Amino acid sequence: MNKSDSQKKGKLFVITAPSGAGKTTMRNYLLENNPDLYFSVSATTRQPRPEEVIHKDYHFMTQEKYNNHLNNNNFLEHAEVFGNYYGTLKQPILERLEKGIDVLLDVDTKGAKQVKQKISEAILIFIEPPSMEELERRLRSRGTESEEVICKRLREAEFEMAQRDFFDYRVVNDVLEDARKEIGNILSPREI
Ligand code: ADP
Ligand code: 5GP
């Protein structure tokens, strides 16, 4: 191994999107197709959903434990999202990047901006819906949220969409196959 190989750091990819735009769909696709990519499991004070696996989907924790992490400066970024608290634990990510392993974060837009402030080389990808009507249709058809929550997420989506120019890449998730190709190419650019 030459000197430049030993110094090569991993890349930090951050995907963000209005709720319902297809972030989870894209994230799962990227993880299935990039077995060496490390997914950063976030801490949250939210209750687990029935299908969620503890420490795989999230590190579910009490507000007290979350506050301890916050006070000990353990988070790379953190935010309140729809009434719950979320944070990205710094240490596992920095360790991977140092070893040359690429890392994927799935965070809200506030968190993505904090990451960019701290790690300017982070690559921010904003997934957008083809239209607000389609976003609403997807949120309703997923059937995981109440009417009140859907309305709240749609209002928040307007605000998030207004900030989309801030991000390094924007991927419109209209035809799923096209969006998958586009995001896949951001992570592993094809040789021309
Ligand atoms: P998010 O994680 O951003 O909230 P999801 O990945 O859960 O969004 O997607 C929201 C809903 O839209 C899901 O039911 C998903 O299957 C569906 N969906 C995702 N991408 C597309 C697409 N390109 N066309 C149609 N439906 C989609
Ligand atoms: P959910 O609770 O539906 O899984 O996620 C709600 C929102 O919180 C999504 O926008 C998701 O990207 C965001 N989120 C998940 N983990 C984190 C995190 O560690 N930090 C921040 N800022 N947002 C997160």
GROMACS .gro file of C-alpha atoms in nm, residues 4-185:
model
  182
    4SER     CA    1  -0.183   0.798  -0.062
    5ASP     CA    2  -0.381   0.472  -0.021
    6SER     CA    3  -0.322   0.468   0.353
    7GLN     CA    4  -0.441   0.829   0.379
    8LYS     CA    5  -0.757   0.787   0.174
    9LYS     CA    6  -1.061   0.876   0.381
   10GLY     CA    7  -1.415   0.753   0.330
   11LYS     CA    8  -1.682   0.976   0.178
   12LEU     CA    9  -1.974   1.103   0.380
   13PHE     CA   10  -2.308   1.098   0.196
   14VAL     CA   11  -2.611   1.263   0.352
   15ILE     CA   12  -2.958   1.206   0.210
   16THR     CA   13  -3.244   1.424   0.308
   17ALA     CA   14  -3.596   1.487   0.177
   18PRO     CA   15  -3.943   1.600   0.274
   19SER     CA   16  -4.127   1.315   0.445
   20GLY     CA   17  -4.285   1.086   0.182
   21ALA     CA   18  -4.051   1.185  -0.103
   22GLY     CA   19  -3.884   0.844  -0.103
   23LYS     CA   20  -3.582   0.875   0.124
   24THR     CA   21  -3.625   0.533   0.286
   25THR     CA   22  -3.681   0.374  -0.056
   26MET     CA   23  -3.358   0.529  -0.187
   27ARG     CA   24  -3.163   0.450   0.128
   28ASN     CA   25  -3.259   0.082   0.112
   29TYR     CA   26  -3.165   0.068  -0.254
   30LEU     CA   27  -2.823   0.222  -0.185
   31LEU     CA   28  -2.751  -0.013   0.104
   32GLU     CA   29  -2.854  -0.322  -0.095
   33ASN     CA   30  -2.630  -0.221  -0.384
   34ASN     CA   31  -2.330  -0.095  -0.188
   35PRO     CA   32  -2.246  -0.367   0.066
   36ASP     CA   33  -1.942  -0.175   0.195
   37LEU     CA   34  -2.142   0.139   0.269
   38TYR     CA   35  -2.186   0.201   0.643
   39PHE     CA   36  -2.529   0.327   0.745
   40SER     CA   37  -2.525   0.552   1.047
   41VAL     CA   38  -2.797   0.442   1.291
   42SER     CA   39  -2.940   0.751   1.459
   43ALA     CA   40  -3.040   0.801   1.820
   44THR     CA   41  -3.402   0.899   1.878
   45THR     CA   42  -3.649   0.960   2.158
   46ARG     CA   43  -3.936   0.844   1.932
   47GLN     CA   44  -4.116   0.520   2.017
   48PRO     CA   45  -4.030   0.224   1.788
   49ARG     CA   46  -4.287   0.134   1.521
   50PRO     CA   47  -4.399  -0.230   1.518
   51GLU     CA   48  -4.179  -0.329   1.224
   52GLU     CA   49  -3.867  -0.151   1.347
   53VAL     CA   50  -3.562  -0.330   1.479
   54ILE     CA   51  -3.385  -0.177   1.779
   55HIS     CA   52  -3.023  -0.069   1.702
   56LYS     CA   53  -3.079  -0.147   1.333
   57ASP     CA   54  -3.334   0.120   1.246
   58TYR     CA   55  -3.260   0.346   1.541
   59HIS     CA   56  -3.097   0.353   1.882
   60PHE     CA   57  -3.423   0.417   2.067
   61MET     CA   58  -3.361   0.591   2.398
   62THR     CA   59  -3.516   0.789   2.680
   63GLN     CA   60  -3.503   1.168   2.678
   64GLU     CA   61  -3.260   1.145   2.970
   65LYS     CA   62  -3.012   0.928   2.780
   66TYR     CA   63  -3.047   1.148   2.473
   67ASN     CA   64  -2.977   1.457   2.684
   68ASN     CA   65  -2.666   1.290   2.824
   69HIS     CA   66  -2.532   1.236   2.471
   70LEU     CA   67  -2.615   1.597   2.391
   71ASN     CA   68  -2.441   1.731   2.700
   72ASN     CA   69  -2.136   1.514   2.634
   73ASN     CA   70  -2.112   1.656   2.280
   74ASN     CA   71  -2.151   1.308   2.129
   75PHE     CA   72  -2.367   1.420   1.836
   76LEU     CA   73  -2.237   1.533   1.499
   77GLU     CA   74  -2.578   1.690   1.445
   78HIS     CA   75  -2.913   1.679   1.618
   79ALA     CA   76  -3.261   1.816   1.566
   80GLU     CA   77  -3.619   1.804   1.677
   81VAL     CA   78  -3.832   1.657   1.399
   82PHE     CA   79  -4.211   1.634   1.425
   83GLY     CA   80  -4.199   1.652   1.805
   84ASN     CA   81  -3.926   1.391   1.861
   85TYR     CA   82  -3.551   1.430   1.903
   86TYR     CA   83  -3.295   1.275   1.671
   87GLY     CA   84  -2.917   1.278   1.669
   88THR     CA   85  -2.625   1.130   1.478
   89LEU     CA   86  -2.358   0.981   1.701
   90LYS     CA   87  -2.023   1.122   1.599
   91GLN     CA   88  -1.774   0.856   1.696
   92PRO     CA   89  -1.883   0.557   1.480
   93ILE     CA   90  -1.889   0.782   1.174
   94LEU     CA   91  -1.551   0.945   1.225
   95GLU     CA   92  -1.395   0.603   1.288
   96ARG     CA   93  -1.532   0.466   0.959
   97LEU     CA   94  -1.431   0.771   0.756
   98GLU     CA   95  -1.081   0.749   0.899
   99LYS     CA   96  -1.060   0.385   0.788
  100GLY     CA   97  -1.162   0.478   0.434
  101ILE     CA   98  -1.518   0.345   0.464
  102ASP     CA   99  -1.799   0.544   0.298
  103VAL     CA  100  -2.081   0.645   0.531
  104LEU     CA  101  -2.448   0.718   0.464
  105LEU     CA  102  -2.662   0.944   0.684
  106ASP     CA  103  -3.039   0.983   0.660
  107VAL     CA  104  -3.134   1.302   0.840
  108ASP     CA  105  -3.378   1.592   0.812
  109THR     CA  106  -3.280   1.913   0.632
  110LYS     CA  107  -3.178   2.094   0.953
  111GLY     CA  108  -2.942   1.809   1.043
  112ALA     CA  109  -2.796   1.793   0.691
  113LYS     CA  110  -2.701   2.161   0.711
  114GLN     CA  111  -2.530   2.110   1.047
  115VAL     CA  112  -2.325   1.823   0.901
  116LYS     CA  113  -2.209   2.043   0.611
  117GLN     CA  114  -2.102   2.315   0.855
  118LYS     CA  115  -1.888   2.067   1.046
  119ILE     CA  116  -1.763   1.851   0.757
  120SER     CA  117  -1.751   2.063   0.444
  121GLU     CA  118  -1.658   1.764   0.221
  122ALA     CA  119  -1.988   1.591   0.308
  123ILE     CA  120  -2.197   1.525  -0.003
  124LEU     CA  121  -2.557   1.636   0.051
  125ILE     CA  122  -2.833   1.480  -0.161
  126PHE     CA  123  -3.186   1.619  -0.156
  127ILE     CA  124  -3.457   1.382  -0.280
  128GLU     CA  125  -3.756   1.571  -0.411
  129PRO     CA  126  -4.101   1.455  -0.514
  130PRO     CA  127  -4.215   1.531  -0.872
  131SER     CA  128  -4.493   1.753  -0.729
  132MET     CA  129  -4.660   1.838  -0.399
  133GLU     CA  130  -4.972   1.651  -0.519
  134GLU     CA  131  -4.769   1.334  -0.570
  135LEU     CA  132  -4.603   1.382  -0.231
  136GLU     CA  133  -4.947   1.397  -0.070
  137ARG     CA  134  -5.059   1.088  -0.262
  138ARG     CA  135  -4.752   0.892  -0.146
  139LEU     CA  136  -4.790   0.998   0.217
  140ARG     CA  137  -5.154   0.888   0.213
  141SER     CA  138  -5.095   0.563   0.028
  142ARG     CA  139  -4.817   0.462   0.269
  143GLY     CA  140  -5.086   0.463   0.537
  144THR     CA  141  -4.847   0.497   0.833
  145GLU     CA  142  -4.956   0.841   0.955
  146SER     CA  143  -5.277   0.997   1.083
  147GLU     CA  144  -5.451   1.277   0.891
  148GLU     CA  145  -5.318   1.534   1.138
  149VAL     CA  146  -4.960   1.412   1.096
  150ILE     CA  147  -4.993   1.406   0.715
  151CYS     CA  148  -5.107   1.771   0.714
  152LYS     CA  149  -4.818   1.868   0.940
  153ARG     CA  150  -4.566   1.689   0.716
  154LEU     CA  151  -4.708   1.855   0.404
  155ARG     CA  152  -4.673   2.199   0.560
  156GLU     CA  153  -4.315   2.120   0.662
  157ALA     CA  154  -4.245   1.986   0.311
  158GLU     CA  155  -4.324   2.329   0.159
  159PHE     CA  156  -4.059   2.481   0.384
  160GLU     CA  157  -3.804   2.206   0.306
  161MET     CA  158  -3.862   2.231  -0.069
  162ALA     CA  159  -3.788   2.604  -0.055
  163GLN     CA  160  -3.435   2.519   0.066
  164ARG     CA  161  -3.351   2.259  -0.197
  165ASP     CA  162  -3.092   2.476  -0.376
  166PHE     CA  163  -2.866   2.453  -0.071
  167PHE     CA  164  -2.784   2.087  -0.141
  168ASP     CA  165  -2.500   1.951  -0.356
  169TYR     CA  166  -2.731   1.723  -0.557
  170ARG     CA  167  -3.106   1.714  -0.616
  171VAL     CA  168  -3.268   1.393  -0.731
  172VAL     CA  169  -3.631   1.406  -0.843
  173ASN     CA  170  -3.792   1.079  -0.742
  174ASP     CA  171  -4.052   1.049  -1.017
  175VAL     CA  172  -3.992   0.723  -1.205
  176LEU     CA  173  -3.835   0.506  -0.938
  177GLU     CA  174  -3.589   0.327  -1.166
  178ASP     CA  175  -3.452   0.659  -1.301
  179ALA     CA  176  -3.412   0.806  -0.953
  180ARG     CA  177  -3.231   0.492  -0.836
  181LYS     CA  178  -2.987   0.514  -1.125
  182GLU     CA  179  -2.927   0.882  -1.062
  183ILE     CA  180  -2.855   0.844  -0.692
  184GLY     CA  181  -2.651   0.528  -0.751
  185ASN     CA  182  -2.435   0.726  -0.989
   0.00000   0.00000   0.00000
